[in-house]
């Protein structure tokens, strides 16, 4: 009889009877549940309704089954035993026709047990955590996994731990890549809104737990998916592109650079990757992907993979143009289209492929009557005018689009600035004389030449240049003409960023930036130069109406307090500072070099081998100084000299903290350098005192100027630095000072060594003192302000914001450089074909082994800016 009771309900729900009949049956069974049924019947009805809810595709049957299940389970005292660990494991491991219902069932169970039995709830959560990754892998369906994300948000204990978390995140990304959008338009709208809103927070929260390594592993999974060929049987869902926005910009950029320059990665693999990224631009209102796509293309240009750029431009331009009609896709697709057409200038084929589509795009945008549409048409028209002038054809060839954009020609300045962006303009030069062309380093950094002991200047410039946010403001600000040094720094940084040369000569900048006391050709003090340059820039910054980025970037303030120990009277002076000059306390080893003989004699002090901690030197800086004896404090309150003390309190810190280790000193006409090793931390914490408020600021190391040698008048300077780009945002947003230590690192661990013209890989370990190489100037970036570069828009957008007159100088020199390379190539080719008469090519008496290669090419002076 009990079996018949359940069978009747199952038959009724599975029948073809109309909905009212099924609702009536369900109501009768709900009423029966209120009559305290037998334990066995309750178990059977719960099992029956659960199976119906999990297996049925009829939404009404699922809803009614849940209602009956809730009624019968409400009076069931052994609910926890019914949903045993084994049953939950079976639900997650088996394949059901509608896995979304499985998630709904587990949510009901967890909600019920959480309020009735903590022990049972914990066991069920542990069971879910062990099996949930497999469920995600085998059920790549949007409806099921979106409900699962909501469940994890409601019951965070369900999220897997340790190595299972990695498996879960990778499975989730792979499943998202297989999503298929709903069929109904109304469901598609919900799908577009839900995917980034639900899945992105879950992944970010997982990375908070798993850290940088998990985030990197997830990005590797993404690249593995999108590097596979696109075909009908297997394509990566657009939904993955909507989720990909959450990856840290610094991690994305460094990964893109690495992939683009890796010769082991084939062109087909990179082509597949870019195809997927461009496909993602079809997702409405998608952000950041366009900037990363452009950055990827730029990196391929830097890596000289021109055949790949040919293929991607030819096949992508028509696809991007078609999407411009859609208001929700227009912005991101136009950013990539504009980027491609401005750089792909050696052929008119992509441009001509879009001509017949221009009229339809204009008509579509005009009917919208929006400010965004007008701005787009202005930019699109400017691009078309440039392309019309670039690819000159008979007038009637472009007559249809000239009616839309007008006959006004693009200005010479805009035309030349766009021309300088070309990828392929240097193709012939690079392929025909690649041996002769001095290429930029793998990191696309420009070196600085050292013609007369300017390493002190070069190292300061390169360290300054790594202050990303400050440099961005310097590059994009329009300065008045009388701000001569600011303008010079802006031009120099523009050359470091955009020059095609491997190194440049900055003699012109040396005259502008160095103190008058410096003698050309002498080795000077890098710290003195840094102070002079920052002070000079800060003074000229006062000419600007509202900008204060130099002052905020390098200047802080501190309170110098003098206190009388007799009456307790205090005098406080607030003074600005641009550096912390740290002195070595008693016993630091000295290397003495006499000015006349330059003979080195080592100190025998036992402290030679001692390694100081930078934190101890900072503590010494803030120690109270006793004012006693001949140095007693003149107290205004006591009207006499009294014993006192003097100390310093930080009130404001700069965005970029500069610490100088005061290694150089002079005594009895003897130049001395303190050689004691200082152990440098990646992270330092400075206490702040603002009135009655106490707080701290956290700084992370990003640049070090190293001095090699025995005294300040000789030796060599170089810089070891990295970009202050965060690799894990959660370390900052959820900063817990109690967990910080000196080795905590917030920035991407990719160090470079700037040694005049040479730029190479480096590491944090190279900062240890050895063989006379001692860290001298340390630059830390403030983390608690969040001023590090997030790189959300990518470096590739920077050039559009640099003042045109500055970019014009760089572009002019780039064109000059390419002409120099062509000239060298012609000269080299001529000497290969027409050797000089002095070579006896056919002289049988010549026993020197045949004609020797000419050395005259080596005598050609190096072409530099």
PDB file of N, CA, C and O in Angstrom, residues 728-758:
ATOM      1  N   UNK A 728      48.325  40.815  -6.885  1.00  0.00           N
ATOM      2  CA  UNK A 728      47.189  40.236  -6.174  1.00  0.00           C
ATOM      3  C   UNK A 728      46.486  41.354  -5.416  1.00  0.00           C
ATOM      4  O   UNK A 728      46.923  41.790  -4.351  1.00  0.00           O
ATOM      5  N   UNK A 729      45.395  41.853  -5.989  1.00  0.00           N
ATOM      6  CA  UNK A 729      44.681  42.988  -5.402  1.00  0.00           C
ATOM      7  C   UNK A 729      44.208  42.699  -3.986  1.00  0.00           C
ATOM      8  O   UNK A 729      44.108  43.610  -3.157  1.00  0.00           O
ATOM      9  N   UNK A 730      43.898  41.470  -3.705  1.00  0.00           N
ATOM     10  CA  UNK A 730      43.333  41.156  -2.395  1.00  0.00           C
ATOM     11  C   UNK A 730      44.344  41.397  -1.283  1.00  0.00           C
ATOM     12  O   UNK A 730      43.954  41.623  -0.140  1.00  0.00           O
ATOM     13  N   UNK A 731      45.634  41.340  -1.599  1.00  0.00           N
ATOM     14  CA  UNK A 731      46.652  41.621  -0.585  1.00  0.00           C
ATOM     15  C   UNK A 731      46.543  43.056  -0.092  1.00  0.00           C
ATOM     16  O   UNK A 731      46.924  43.357   1.047  1.00  0.00           O
ATOM     17  N   UNK A 732      46.029  43.948  -0.951  1.00  0.00           N
ATOM     18  CA  UNK A 732      45.889  45.356  -0.576  1.00  0.00           C
ATOM     19  C   UNK A 732      44.504  45.644  -0.025  1.00  0.00           C
ATOM     20  O   UNK A 732      44.355  46.284   1.012  1.00  0.00           O
ATOM     21  N   UNK A 733      43.485  45.146  -0.722  1.00  0.00           N
ATOM     22  CA  UNK A 733      42.114  45.428  -0.276  1.00  0.00           C
ATOM     23  C   UNK A 733      41.811  44.800   1.076  1.00  0.00           C
ATOM     24  O   UNK A 733      40.959  45.290   1.806  1.00  0.00           O
ATOM     25  N   UNK A 734      42.495  43.717   1.394  1.00  0.00           N
ATOM     26  CA  UNK A 734      42.286  43.057   2.684  1.00  0.00           C
ATOM     27  C   UNK A 734      43.596  43.024   3.471  1.00  0.00           C
ATOM     28  O   UNK A 734      43.955  42.028   4.072  1.00  0.00           O
ATOM     29  N   UNK A 735      44.308  44.140   3.452  1.00  0.00           N
ATOM     30  CA  UNK A 735      45.617  44.228   4.082  1.00  0.00           C
ATOM     31  C   UNK A 735      45.509  44.054   5.596  1.00  0.00           C
ATOM     32  O   UNK A 735      44.760  44.758   6.261  1.00  0.00           O
ATOM     33  N   UNK A 736      46.234  43.088   6.095  1.00  0.00           N
ATOM     34  CA  UNK A 736      46.294  42.832   7.532  1.00  0.00           C
ATOM     35  C   UNK A 736      47.741  43.040   7.971  1.00  0.00           C
ATOM     36  O   UNK A 736      48.622  42.234   7.671  1.00  0.00           O
ATOM     37  N   UNK A 737      47.982  44.152   8.666  1.00  0.00           N
ATOM     38  CA  UNK A 737      49.347  44.511   9.032  1.00  0.00           C
ATOM     39  C   UNK A 737      49.978  43.458   9.935  1.00  0.00           C
ATOM     40  O   UNK A 737      51.186  43.222   9.899  1.00  0.00           O
ATOM     41  N   UNK A 738      49.165  42.789  10.717  1.00  0.00           N
ATOM     42  CA  UNK A 738      49.710  41.803  11.654  1.00  0.00           C
ATOM     43  C   UNK A 738      50.354  40.627  10.933  1.00  0.00           C
ATOM     44  O   UNK A 738      51.191  39.926  11.500  1.00  0.00           O
ATOM     45  N   UNK A 739      49.957  40.387   9.681  1.00  0.00           N
ATOM     46  CA  UNK A 739      50.520  39.252   8.937  1.00  0.00           C
ATOM     47  C   UNK A 739      51.691  39.659   8.056  1.00  0.00           C
ATOM     48  O   UNK A 739      52.293  38.814   7.396  1.00  0.00           O
ATOM     49  N   UNK A 740      52.008  40.961   8.007  1.00  0.00           N
ATOM     50  CA  UNK A 740      53.107  41.415   7.158  1.00  0.00           C
ATOM     51  C   UNK A 740      54.449  41.025   7.755  1.00  0.00           C
ATOM     52  O   UNK A 740      54.636  41.028   8.976  1.00  0.00           O
ATOM     53  N   UNK A 741      55.398  40.706   6.889  1.00  0.00           N
ATOM     54  CA  UNK A 741      56.786  40.612   7.319  1.00  0.00           C
ATOM     55  C   UNK A 741      57.654  41.258   6.250  1.00  0.00           C
ATOM     56  O   UNK A 741      57.178  41.695   5.211  1.00  0.00           O
ATOM     57  N   UNK A 742      58.932  41.316   6.483  1.00  0.00           N
ATOM     58  CA  UNK A 742      59.846  42.048   5.592  1.00  0.00           C
ATOM     59  C   UNK A 742      59.932  41.415   4.210  1.00  0.00           C
ATOM     60  O   UNK A 742      60.364  42.051   3.245  1.00  0.00           O
ATOM     61  N   UNK A 743      59.535  40.161   4.072  1.00  0.00           N
ATOM     62  CA  UNK A 743      59.608  39.479   2.778  1.00  0.00           C
ATOM     63  C   UNK A 743      58.283  39.477   2.020  1.00  0.00           C
ATOM     64  O   UNK A 743      58.185  38.899   0.933  1.00  0.00           O
ATOM     65  N   UNK A 744      57.250  40.096   2.591  1.00  0.00           N
ATOM     66  CA  UNK A 744      55.981  40.205   1.873  1.00  0.00           C
ATOM     67  C   UNK A 744      56.185  41.032   0.610  1.00  0.00           C
ATOM     68  O   UNK A 744      56.784  42.099   0.642  1.00  0.00           O
ATOM     69  N   UNK A 745      55.689  40.514  -0.507  1.00  0.00           N
ATOM     70  CA  UNK A 745      55.894  41.195  -1.786  1.00  0.00           C
ATOM     71  C   UNK A 745      54.546  41.446  -2.442  1.00  0.00           C
ATOM     72  O   UNK A 745      53.732  40.536  -2.584  1.00  0.00           O
ATOM     73  N   UNK A 746      54.311  42.699  -2.839  1.00  0.00           N
ATOM     74  CA  UNK A 746      53.029  43.065  -3.441  1.00  0.00           C
ATOM     75  C   UNK A 746      53.107  43.155  -4.959  1.00  0.00           C
ATOM     76  O   UNK A 746      52.081  43.151  -5.628  1.00  0.00           O
ATOM     77  N   UNK A 747      54.316  43.281  -5.509  1.00  0.00           N
ATOM     78  CA  UNK A 747      54.459  43.568  -6.925  1.00  0.00           C
ATOM     79  C   UNK A 747      54.950  42.355  -7.701  1.00  0.00           C
ATOM     80  O   UNK A 747      55.552  41.440  -7.142  1.00  0.00           O
ATOM     81  N   UNK A 748      54.685  42.370  -9.004  1.00  0.00           N
ATOM     82  CA  UNK A 748      55.130  41.300  -9.884  1.00  0.00           C
ATOM     83  C   UNK A 748      56.653  41.203  -9.822  1.00  0.00           C
ATOM     84  O   UNK A 748      57.366  42.193  -9.974  1.00  0.00           O
ATOM     85  N   UNK A 749      57.163  39.997  -9.592  1.00  0.00           N
ATOM     86  CA  UNK A 749      58.590  39.796  -9.302  1.00  0.00           C
ATOM     87  C   UNK A 749      59.396  39.658 -10.596  1.00  0.00           C
ATOM     88  O   UNK A 749      60.011  38.630 -10.860  1.00  0.00           O
ATOM     89  N   UNK A 750      59.395  40.732 -11.408  1.00  0.00           N
ATOM     90  CA  UNK A 750      60.152  40.727 -12.662  1.00  0.00           C
ATOM     91  C   UNK A 750      61.112  41.913 -12.646  1.00  0.00           C
ATOM     92  O   UNK A 750      60.768  43.031 -12.991  1.00  0.00           O
ATOM     93  N   UNK A 751      62.343  41.663 -12.222  1.00  0.00           N
ATOM     94  CA  UNK A 751      63.349  42.703 -12.046  1.00  0.00           C
ATOM     95  C   UNK A 751      64.197  42.828 -13.305  1.00  0.00           C
ATOM     96  O   UNK A 751      64.512  41.840 -13.973  1.00  0.00           O
ATOM     97  N   UNK A 752      64.586  44.050 -13.612  1.00  0.00           N
ATOM     98  CA  UNK A 752      65.478  44.339 -14.727  1.00  0.00           C
ATOM     99  C   UNK A 752      66.697  45.090 -14.221  1.00  0.00           C
ATOM    100  O   UNK A 752      66.616  45.837 -13.235  1.00  0.00           O
ATOM    101  N   UNK A 753      67.811  44.893 -14.886  1.00  0.00           N
ATOM    102  CA  UNK A 753      69.047  45.612 -14.550  1.00  0.00           C
ATOM    103  C   UNK A 753      69.328  46.625 -15.652  1.00  0.00           C
ATOM    104  O   UNK A 753      69.495  46.264 -16.823  1.00  0.00           O
ATOM    105  N   UNK A 754      69.364  47.903 -15.290  1.00  0.00           N
ATOM    106  CA  UNK A 754      69.648  48.986 -16.222  1.00  0.00           C
ATOM    107  C   UNK A 754      71.103  49.416 -16.015  1.00  0.00           C
ATOM    108  O   UNK A 754      71.422  50.116 -15.058  1.00  0.00           O
ATOM    109  N   UNK A 755      71.963  49.001 -16.908  1.00  0.00           N
ATOM    110  CA  UNK A 755      73.394  49.312 -16.817  1.00  0.00           C
ATOM    111  C   UNK A 755      73.782  50.088 -18.071  1.00  0.00           C
ATOM    112  O   UNK A 755      74.278  49.527 -19.056  1.00  0.00           O
ATOM    113  N   UNK A 756      73.515  51.405 -18.043  1.00  0.00           N
ATOM    114  CA  UNK A 756      73.725  52.273 -19.204  1.00  0.00           C
ATOM    115  C   UNK A 756      72.963  51.737 -20.417  1.00  0.00           C
ATOM    116  O   UNK A 756      71.751  51.603 -20.371  1.00  0.00           O
ATOM    117  N   UNK A 757      73.695  51.367 -21.508  1.00  0.00           N
ATOM    118  CA  UNK A 757      73.007  50.893 -22.721  1.00  0.00           C
ATOM    119  C   UNK A 757      72.426  49.497 -22.559  1.00  0.00           C
ATOM    120  O   UNK A 757      71.521  49.101 -23.293  1.00  0.00           O
ATOM    121  N   UNK A 758      72.921  48.728 -21.592  1.00  0.00           N
ATOM    122  CA  UNK A 758      72.552  47.326 -21.467  1.00  0.00           C
ATOM    123  C   UNK A 758      71.396  47.156 -20.484  1.00  0.00           C
ATOM    124  O   UNK A 758      71.447  47.651 -19.361  1.00  0.00           O
TER     125      UNK A 758
END
